[in-house]
JSON list of N, CA and C in Angstrom, two decimals:
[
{"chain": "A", "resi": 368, "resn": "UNK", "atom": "N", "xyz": [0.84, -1.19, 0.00]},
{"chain": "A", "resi": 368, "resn": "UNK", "atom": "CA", "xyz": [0.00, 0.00, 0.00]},
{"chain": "A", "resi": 368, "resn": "UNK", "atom": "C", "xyz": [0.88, 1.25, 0.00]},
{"chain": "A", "resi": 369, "resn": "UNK", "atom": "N", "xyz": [0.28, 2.54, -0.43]},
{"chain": "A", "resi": 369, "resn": "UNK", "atom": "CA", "xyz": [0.91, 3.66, -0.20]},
{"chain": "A", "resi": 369, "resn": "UNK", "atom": "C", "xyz": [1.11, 4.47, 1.04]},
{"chain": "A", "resi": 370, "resn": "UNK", "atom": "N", "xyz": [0.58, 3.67, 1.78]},
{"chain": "A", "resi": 370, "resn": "UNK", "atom": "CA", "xyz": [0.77, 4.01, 3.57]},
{"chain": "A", "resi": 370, "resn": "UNK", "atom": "C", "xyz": [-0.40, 5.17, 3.85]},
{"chain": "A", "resi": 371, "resn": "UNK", "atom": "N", "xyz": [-1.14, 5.26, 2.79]},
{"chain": "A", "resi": 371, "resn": "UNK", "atom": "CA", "xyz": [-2.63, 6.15, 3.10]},
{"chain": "A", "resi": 371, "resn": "UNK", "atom": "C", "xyz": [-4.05, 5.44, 4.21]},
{"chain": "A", "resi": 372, "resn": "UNK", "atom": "N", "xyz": [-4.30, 6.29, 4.84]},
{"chain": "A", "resi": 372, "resn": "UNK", "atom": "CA", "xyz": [-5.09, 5.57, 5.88]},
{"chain": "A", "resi": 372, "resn": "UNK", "atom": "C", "xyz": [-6.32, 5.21, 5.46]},
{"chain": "A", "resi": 373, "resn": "UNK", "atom": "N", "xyz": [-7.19, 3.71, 5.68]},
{"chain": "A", "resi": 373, "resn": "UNK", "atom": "CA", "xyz": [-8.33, 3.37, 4.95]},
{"chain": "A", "resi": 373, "resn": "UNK", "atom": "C", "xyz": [-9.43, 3.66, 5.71]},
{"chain": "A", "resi": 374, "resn": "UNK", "atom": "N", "xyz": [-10.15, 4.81, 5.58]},
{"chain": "A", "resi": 374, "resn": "UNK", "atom": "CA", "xyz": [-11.63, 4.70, 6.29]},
{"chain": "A", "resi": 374, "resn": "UNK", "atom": "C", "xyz": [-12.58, 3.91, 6.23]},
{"chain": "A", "resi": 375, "resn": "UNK", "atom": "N", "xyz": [-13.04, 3.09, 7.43]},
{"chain": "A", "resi": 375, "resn": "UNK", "atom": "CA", "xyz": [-13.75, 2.30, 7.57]},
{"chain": "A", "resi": 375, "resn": "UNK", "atom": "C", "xyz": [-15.09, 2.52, 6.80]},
{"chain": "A", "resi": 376, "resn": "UNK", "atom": "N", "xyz": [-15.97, 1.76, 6.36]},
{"chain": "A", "resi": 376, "resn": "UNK", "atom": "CA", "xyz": [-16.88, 1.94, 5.01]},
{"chain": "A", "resi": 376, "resn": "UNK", "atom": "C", "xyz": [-18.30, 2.38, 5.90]},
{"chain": "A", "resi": 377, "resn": "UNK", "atom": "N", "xyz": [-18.26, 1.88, 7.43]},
{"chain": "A", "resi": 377, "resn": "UNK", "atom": "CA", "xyz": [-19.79, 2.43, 8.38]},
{"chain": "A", "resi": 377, "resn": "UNK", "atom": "C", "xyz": [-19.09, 4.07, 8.34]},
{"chain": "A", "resi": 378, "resn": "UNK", "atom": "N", "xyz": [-17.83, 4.23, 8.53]},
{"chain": "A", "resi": 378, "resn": "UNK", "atom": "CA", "xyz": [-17.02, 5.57, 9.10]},
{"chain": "A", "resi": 378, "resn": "UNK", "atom": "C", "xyz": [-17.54, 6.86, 7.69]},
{"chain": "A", "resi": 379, "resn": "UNK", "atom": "N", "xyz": [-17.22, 6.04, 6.74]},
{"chain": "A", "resi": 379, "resn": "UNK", "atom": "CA", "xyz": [-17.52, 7.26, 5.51]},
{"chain": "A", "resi": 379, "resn": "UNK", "atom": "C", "xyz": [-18.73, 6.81, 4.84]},
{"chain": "A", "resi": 380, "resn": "UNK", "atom": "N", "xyz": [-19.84, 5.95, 4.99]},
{"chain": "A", "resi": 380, "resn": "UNK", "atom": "CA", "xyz": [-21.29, 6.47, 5.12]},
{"chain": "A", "resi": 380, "resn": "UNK", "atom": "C", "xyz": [-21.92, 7.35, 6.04]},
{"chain": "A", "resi": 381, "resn": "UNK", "atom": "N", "xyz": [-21.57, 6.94, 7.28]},
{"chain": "A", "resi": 381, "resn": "UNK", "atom": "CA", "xyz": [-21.94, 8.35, 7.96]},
{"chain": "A", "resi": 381, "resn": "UNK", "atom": "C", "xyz": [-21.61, 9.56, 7.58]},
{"chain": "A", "resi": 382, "resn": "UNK", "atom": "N", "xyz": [-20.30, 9.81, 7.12]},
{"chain": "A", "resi": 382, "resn": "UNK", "atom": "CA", "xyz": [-20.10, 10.92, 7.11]},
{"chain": "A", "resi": 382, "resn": "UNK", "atom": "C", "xyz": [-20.26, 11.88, 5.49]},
{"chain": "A", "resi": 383, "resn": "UNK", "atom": "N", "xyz": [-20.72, 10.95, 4.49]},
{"chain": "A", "resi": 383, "resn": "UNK", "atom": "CA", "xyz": [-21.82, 11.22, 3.46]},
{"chain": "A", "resi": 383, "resn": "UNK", "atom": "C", "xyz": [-22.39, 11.55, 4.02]},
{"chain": "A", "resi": 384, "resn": "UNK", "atom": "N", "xyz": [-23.29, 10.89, 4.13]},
{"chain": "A", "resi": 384, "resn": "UNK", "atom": "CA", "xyz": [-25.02, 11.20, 4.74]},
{"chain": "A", "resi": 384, "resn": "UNK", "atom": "C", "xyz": [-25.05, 12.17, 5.54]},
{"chain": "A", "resi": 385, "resn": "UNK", "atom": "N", "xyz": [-23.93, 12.63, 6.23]},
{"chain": "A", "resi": 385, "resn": "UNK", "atom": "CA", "xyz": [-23.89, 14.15, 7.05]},
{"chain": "A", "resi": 385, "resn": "UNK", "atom": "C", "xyz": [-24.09, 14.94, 6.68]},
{"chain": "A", "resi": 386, "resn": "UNK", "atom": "N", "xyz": [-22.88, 14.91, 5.24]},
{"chain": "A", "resi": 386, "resn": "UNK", "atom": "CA", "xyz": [-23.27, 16.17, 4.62]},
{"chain": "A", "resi": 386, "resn": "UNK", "atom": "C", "xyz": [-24.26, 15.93, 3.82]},
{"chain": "A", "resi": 387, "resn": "UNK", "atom": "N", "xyz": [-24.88, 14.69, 3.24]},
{"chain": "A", "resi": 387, "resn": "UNK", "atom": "CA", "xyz": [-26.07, 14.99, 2.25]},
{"chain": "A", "resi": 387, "resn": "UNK", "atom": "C", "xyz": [-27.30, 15.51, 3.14]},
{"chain": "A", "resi": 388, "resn": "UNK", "atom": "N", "xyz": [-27.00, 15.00, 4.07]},
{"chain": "A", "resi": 388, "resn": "UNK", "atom": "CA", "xyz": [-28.50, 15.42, 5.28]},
{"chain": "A", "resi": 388, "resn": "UNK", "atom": "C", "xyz": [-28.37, 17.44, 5.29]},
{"chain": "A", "resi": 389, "resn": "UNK", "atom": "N", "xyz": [-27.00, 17.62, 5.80]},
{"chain": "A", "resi": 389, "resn": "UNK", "atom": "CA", "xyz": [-26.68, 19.13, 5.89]},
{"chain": "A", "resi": 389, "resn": "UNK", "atom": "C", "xyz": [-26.91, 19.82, 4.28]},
{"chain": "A", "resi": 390, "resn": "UNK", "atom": "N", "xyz": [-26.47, 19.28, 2.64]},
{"chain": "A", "resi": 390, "resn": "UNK", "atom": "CA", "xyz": [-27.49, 20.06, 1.82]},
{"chain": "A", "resi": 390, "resn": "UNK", "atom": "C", "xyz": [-28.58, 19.89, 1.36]},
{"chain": "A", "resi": 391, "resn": "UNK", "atom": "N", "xyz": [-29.78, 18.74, 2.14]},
{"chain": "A", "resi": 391, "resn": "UNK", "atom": "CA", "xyz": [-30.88, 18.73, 2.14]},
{"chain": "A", "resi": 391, "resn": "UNK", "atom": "C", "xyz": [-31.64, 20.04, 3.05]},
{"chain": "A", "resi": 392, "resn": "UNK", "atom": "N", "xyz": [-30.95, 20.07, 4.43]},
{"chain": "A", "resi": 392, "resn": "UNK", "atom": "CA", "xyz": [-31.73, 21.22, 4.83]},
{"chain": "A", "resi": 392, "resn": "UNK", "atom": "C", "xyz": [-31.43, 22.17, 4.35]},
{"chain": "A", "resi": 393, "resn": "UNK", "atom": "N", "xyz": [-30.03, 22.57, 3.96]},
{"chain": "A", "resi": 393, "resn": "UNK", "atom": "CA", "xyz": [-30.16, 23.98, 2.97]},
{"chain": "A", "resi": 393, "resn": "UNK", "atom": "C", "xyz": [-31.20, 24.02, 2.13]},
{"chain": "A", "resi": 394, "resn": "UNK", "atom": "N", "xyz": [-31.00, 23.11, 1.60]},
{"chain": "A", "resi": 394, "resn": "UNK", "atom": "CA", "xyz": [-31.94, 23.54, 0.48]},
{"chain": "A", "resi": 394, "resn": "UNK", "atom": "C", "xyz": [-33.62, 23.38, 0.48]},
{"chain": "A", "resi": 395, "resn": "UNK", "atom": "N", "xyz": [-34.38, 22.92, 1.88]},
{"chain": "A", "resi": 395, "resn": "UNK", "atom": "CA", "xyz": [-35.47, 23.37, 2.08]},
{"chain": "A", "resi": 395, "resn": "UNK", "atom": "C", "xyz": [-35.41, 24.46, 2.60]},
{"chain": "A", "resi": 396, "resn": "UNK", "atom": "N", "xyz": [-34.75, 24.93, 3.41]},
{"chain": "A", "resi": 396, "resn": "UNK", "atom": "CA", "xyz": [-34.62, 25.82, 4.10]},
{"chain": "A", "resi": 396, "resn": "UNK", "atom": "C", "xyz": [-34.59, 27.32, 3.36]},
{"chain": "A", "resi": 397, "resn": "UNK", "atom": "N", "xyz": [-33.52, 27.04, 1.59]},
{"chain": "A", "resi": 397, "resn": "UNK", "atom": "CA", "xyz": [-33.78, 28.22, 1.04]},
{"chain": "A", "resi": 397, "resn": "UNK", "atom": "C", "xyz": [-35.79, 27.99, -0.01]},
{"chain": "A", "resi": 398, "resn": "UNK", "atom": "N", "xyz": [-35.82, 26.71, -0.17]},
{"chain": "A", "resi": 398, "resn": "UNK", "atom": "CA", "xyz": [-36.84, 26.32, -0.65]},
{"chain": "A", "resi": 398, "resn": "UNK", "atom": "C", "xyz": [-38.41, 27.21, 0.04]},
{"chain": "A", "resi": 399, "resn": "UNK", "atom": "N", "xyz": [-38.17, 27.04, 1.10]},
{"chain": "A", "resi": 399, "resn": "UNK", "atom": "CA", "xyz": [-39.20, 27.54, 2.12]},
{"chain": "A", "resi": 399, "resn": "UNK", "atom": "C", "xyz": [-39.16, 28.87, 2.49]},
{"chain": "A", "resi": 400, "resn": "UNK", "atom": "N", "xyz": [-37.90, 29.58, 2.22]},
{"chain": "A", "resi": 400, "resn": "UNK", "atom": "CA", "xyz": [-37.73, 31.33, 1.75]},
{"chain": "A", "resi": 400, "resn": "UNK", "atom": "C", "xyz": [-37.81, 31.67, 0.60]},
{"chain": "A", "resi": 401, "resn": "UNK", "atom": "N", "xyz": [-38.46, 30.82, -0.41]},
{"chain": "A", "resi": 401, "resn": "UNK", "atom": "CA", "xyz": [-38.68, 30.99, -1.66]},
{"chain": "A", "resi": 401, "resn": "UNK", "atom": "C", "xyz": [-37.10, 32.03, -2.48]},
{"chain": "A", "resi": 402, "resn": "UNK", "atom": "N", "xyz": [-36.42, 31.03, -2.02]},
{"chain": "A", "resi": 402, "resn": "UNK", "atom": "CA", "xyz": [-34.76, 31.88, -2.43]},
{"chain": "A", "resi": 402, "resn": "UNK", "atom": "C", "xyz": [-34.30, 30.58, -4.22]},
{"chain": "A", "resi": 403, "resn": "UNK", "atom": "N", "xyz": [-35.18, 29.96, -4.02]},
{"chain": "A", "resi": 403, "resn": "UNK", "atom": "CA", "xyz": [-34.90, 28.88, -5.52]},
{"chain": "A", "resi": 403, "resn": "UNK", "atom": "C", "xyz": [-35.33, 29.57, -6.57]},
{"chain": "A", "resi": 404, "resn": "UNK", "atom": "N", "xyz": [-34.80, 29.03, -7.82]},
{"chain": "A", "resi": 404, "resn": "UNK", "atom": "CA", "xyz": [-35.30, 30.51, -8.71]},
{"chain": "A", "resi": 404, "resn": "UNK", "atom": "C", "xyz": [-36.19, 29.16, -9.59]},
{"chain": "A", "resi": 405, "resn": "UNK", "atom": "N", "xyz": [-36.97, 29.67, -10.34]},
{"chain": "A", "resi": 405, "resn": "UNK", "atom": "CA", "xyz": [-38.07, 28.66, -10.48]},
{"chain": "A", "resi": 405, "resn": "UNK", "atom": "C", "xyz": [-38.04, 27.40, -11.38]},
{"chain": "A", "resi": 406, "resn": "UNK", "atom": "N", "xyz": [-36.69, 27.75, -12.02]},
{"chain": "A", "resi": 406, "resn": "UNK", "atom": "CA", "xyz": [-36.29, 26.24, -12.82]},
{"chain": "A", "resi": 406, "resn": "UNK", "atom": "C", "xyz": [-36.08, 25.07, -11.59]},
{"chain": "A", "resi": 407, "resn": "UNK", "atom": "N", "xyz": [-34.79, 25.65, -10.84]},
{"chain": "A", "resi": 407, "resn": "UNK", "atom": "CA", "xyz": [-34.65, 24.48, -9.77]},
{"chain": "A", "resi": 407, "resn": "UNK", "atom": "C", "xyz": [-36.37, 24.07, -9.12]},
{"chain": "A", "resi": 408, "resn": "UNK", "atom": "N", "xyz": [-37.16, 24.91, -8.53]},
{"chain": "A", "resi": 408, "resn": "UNK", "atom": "CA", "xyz": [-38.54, 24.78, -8.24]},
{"chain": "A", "resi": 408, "resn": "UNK", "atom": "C", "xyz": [-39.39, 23.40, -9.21]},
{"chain": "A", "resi": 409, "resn": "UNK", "atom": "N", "xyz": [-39.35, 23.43, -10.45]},
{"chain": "A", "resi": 409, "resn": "UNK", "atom": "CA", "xyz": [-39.79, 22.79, -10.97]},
{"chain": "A", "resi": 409, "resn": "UNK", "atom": "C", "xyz": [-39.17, 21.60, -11.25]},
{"chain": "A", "resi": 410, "resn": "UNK", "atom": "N", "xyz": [-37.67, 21.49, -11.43]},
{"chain": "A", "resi": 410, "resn": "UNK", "atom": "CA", "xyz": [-37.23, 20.60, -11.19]},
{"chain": "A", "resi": 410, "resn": "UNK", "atom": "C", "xyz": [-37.06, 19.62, -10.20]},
{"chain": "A", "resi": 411, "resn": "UNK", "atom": "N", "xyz": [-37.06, 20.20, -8.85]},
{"chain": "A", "resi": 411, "resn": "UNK", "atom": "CA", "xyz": [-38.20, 19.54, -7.64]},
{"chain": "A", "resi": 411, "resn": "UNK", "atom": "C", "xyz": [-39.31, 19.03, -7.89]},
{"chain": "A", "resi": 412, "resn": "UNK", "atom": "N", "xyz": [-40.09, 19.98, -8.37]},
{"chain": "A", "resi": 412, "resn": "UNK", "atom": "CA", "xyz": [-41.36, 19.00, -8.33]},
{"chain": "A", "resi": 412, "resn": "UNK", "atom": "C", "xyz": [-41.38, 17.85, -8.65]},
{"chain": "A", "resi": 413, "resn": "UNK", "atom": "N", "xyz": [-40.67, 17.83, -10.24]},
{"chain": "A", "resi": 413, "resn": "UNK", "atom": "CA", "xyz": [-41.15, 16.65, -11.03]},
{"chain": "A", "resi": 413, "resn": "UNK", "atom": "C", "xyz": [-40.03, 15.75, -10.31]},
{"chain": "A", "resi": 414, "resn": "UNK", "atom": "N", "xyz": [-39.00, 15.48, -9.86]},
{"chain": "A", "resi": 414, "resn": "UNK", "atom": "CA", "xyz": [-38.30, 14.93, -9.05]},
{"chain": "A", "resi": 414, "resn": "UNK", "atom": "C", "xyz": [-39.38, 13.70, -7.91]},
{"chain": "A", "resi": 415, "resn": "UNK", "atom": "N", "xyz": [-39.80, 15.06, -7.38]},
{"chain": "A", "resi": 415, "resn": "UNK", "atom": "CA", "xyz": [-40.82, 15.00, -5.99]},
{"chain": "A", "resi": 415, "resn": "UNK", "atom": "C", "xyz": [-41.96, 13.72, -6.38]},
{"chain": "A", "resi": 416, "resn": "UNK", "atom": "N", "xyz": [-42.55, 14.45, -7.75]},
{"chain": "A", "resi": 416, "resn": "UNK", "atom": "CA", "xyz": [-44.22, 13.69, -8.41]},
{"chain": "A", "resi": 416, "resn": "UNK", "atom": "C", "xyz": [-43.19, 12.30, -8.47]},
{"chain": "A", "resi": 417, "resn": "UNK", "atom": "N", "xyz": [-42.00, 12.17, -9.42]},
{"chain": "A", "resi": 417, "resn": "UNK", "atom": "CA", "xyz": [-41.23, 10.70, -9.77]},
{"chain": "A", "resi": 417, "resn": "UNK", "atom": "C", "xyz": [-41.15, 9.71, -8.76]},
{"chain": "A", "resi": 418, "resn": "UNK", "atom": "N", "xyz": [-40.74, 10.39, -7.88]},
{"chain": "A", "resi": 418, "resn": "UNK", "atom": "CA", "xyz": [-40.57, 9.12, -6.64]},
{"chain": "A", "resi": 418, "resn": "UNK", "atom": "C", "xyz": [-42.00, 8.93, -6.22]},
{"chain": "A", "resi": 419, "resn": "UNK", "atom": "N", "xyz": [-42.85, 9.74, -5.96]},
{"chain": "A", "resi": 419, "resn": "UNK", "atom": "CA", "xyz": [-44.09, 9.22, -5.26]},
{"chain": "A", "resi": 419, "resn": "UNK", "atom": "C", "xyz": [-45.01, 8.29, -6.73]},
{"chain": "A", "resi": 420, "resn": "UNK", "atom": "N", "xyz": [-44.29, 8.00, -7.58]},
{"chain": "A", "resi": 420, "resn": "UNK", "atom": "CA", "xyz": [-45.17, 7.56, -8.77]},
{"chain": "A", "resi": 420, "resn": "UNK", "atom": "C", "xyz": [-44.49, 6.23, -8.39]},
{"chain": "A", "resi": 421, "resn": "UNK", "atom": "N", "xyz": [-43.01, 6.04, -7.93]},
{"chain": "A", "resi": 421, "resn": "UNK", "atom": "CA", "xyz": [-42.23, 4.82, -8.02]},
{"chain": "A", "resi": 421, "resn": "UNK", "atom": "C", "xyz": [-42.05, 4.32, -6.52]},
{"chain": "A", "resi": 422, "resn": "UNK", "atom": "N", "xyz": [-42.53, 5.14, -5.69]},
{"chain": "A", "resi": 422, "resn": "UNK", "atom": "CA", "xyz": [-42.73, 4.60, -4.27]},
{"chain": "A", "resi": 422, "resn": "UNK", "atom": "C", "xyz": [-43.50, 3.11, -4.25]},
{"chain": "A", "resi": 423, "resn": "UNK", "atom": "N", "xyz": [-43.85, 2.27, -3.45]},
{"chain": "A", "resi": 423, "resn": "UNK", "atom": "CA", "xyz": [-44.74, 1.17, -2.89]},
{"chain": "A", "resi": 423, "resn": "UNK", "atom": "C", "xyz": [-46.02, 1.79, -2.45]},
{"chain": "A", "resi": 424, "resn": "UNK", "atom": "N", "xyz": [-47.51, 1.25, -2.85]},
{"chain": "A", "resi": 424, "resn": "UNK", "atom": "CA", "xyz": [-47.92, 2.07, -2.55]},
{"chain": "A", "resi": 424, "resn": "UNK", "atom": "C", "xyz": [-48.06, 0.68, -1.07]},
{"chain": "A", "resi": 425, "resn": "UNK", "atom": "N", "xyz": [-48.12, 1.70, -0.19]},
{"chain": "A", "resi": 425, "resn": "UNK", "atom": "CA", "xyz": [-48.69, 1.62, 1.38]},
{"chain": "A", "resi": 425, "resn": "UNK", "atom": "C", "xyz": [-50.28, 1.38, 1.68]},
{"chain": "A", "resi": 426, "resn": "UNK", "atom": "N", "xyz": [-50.29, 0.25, 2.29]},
{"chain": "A", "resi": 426, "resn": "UNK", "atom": "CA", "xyz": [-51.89, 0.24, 2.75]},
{"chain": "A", "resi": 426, "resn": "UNK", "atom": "C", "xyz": [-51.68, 0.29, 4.04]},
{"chain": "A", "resi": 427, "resn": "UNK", "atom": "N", "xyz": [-53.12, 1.04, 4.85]},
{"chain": "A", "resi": 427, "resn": "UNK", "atom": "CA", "xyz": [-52.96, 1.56, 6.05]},
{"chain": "A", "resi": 427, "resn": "UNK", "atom": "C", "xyz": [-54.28, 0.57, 6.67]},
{"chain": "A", "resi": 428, "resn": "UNK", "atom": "N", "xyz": [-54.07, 0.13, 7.85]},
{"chain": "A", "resi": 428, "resn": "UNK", "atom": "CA", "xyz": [-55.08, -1.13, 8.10]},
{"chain": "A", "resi": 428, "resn": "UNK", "atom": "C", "xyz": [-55.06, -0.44, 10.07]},
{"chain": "A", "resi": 429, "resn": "UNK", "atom": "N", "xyz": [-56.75, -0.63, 10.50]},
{"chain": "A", "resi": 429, "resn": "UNK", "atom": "CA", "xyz": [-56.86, -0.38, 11.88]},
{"chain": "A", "resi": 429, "resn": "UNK", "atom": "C", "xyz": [-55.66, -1.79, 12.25]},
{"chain": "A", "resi": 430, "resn": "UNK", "atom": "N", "xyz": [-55.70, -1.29, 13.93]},
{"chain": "A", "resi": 430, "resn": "UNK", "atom": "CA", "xyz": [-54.57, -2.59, 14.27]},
{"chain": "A", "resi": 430, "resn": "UNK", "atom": "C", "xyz": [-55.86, -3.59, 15.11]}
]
């Protein structure tokens, strides 16, 4: 090896997901100050409509 240190693979998913979690709230956060200019806006949406078209749909049953 080149004597470079190997981050453990639980070590650097977490620390993805940190920051993907940290520019998810940016970006509701400018989303919800209406600071998106309206291409990105729409490009959300249809994003948004895609997954809920390709989601499972869920049945909800009394217990």
């Amino acid at each position: 090896m080149n004597g470079s240190p190997v981050i453990p693979r639980d070590q650097a998913i977490k620390a993805a997901r940190r920051v993907l979690d940290a520019a998810r709230h940016r970006r509701d956060a400018d989303r919800a100050a209406g600071r998106l200019s309206p291409d990105v806006e729409l490009i959300l949406r249809r994003l948004e409509r895609q997954q809920r078209q390709q989601a499972p749909a869920v049945e909800y049953r009394a217990a």
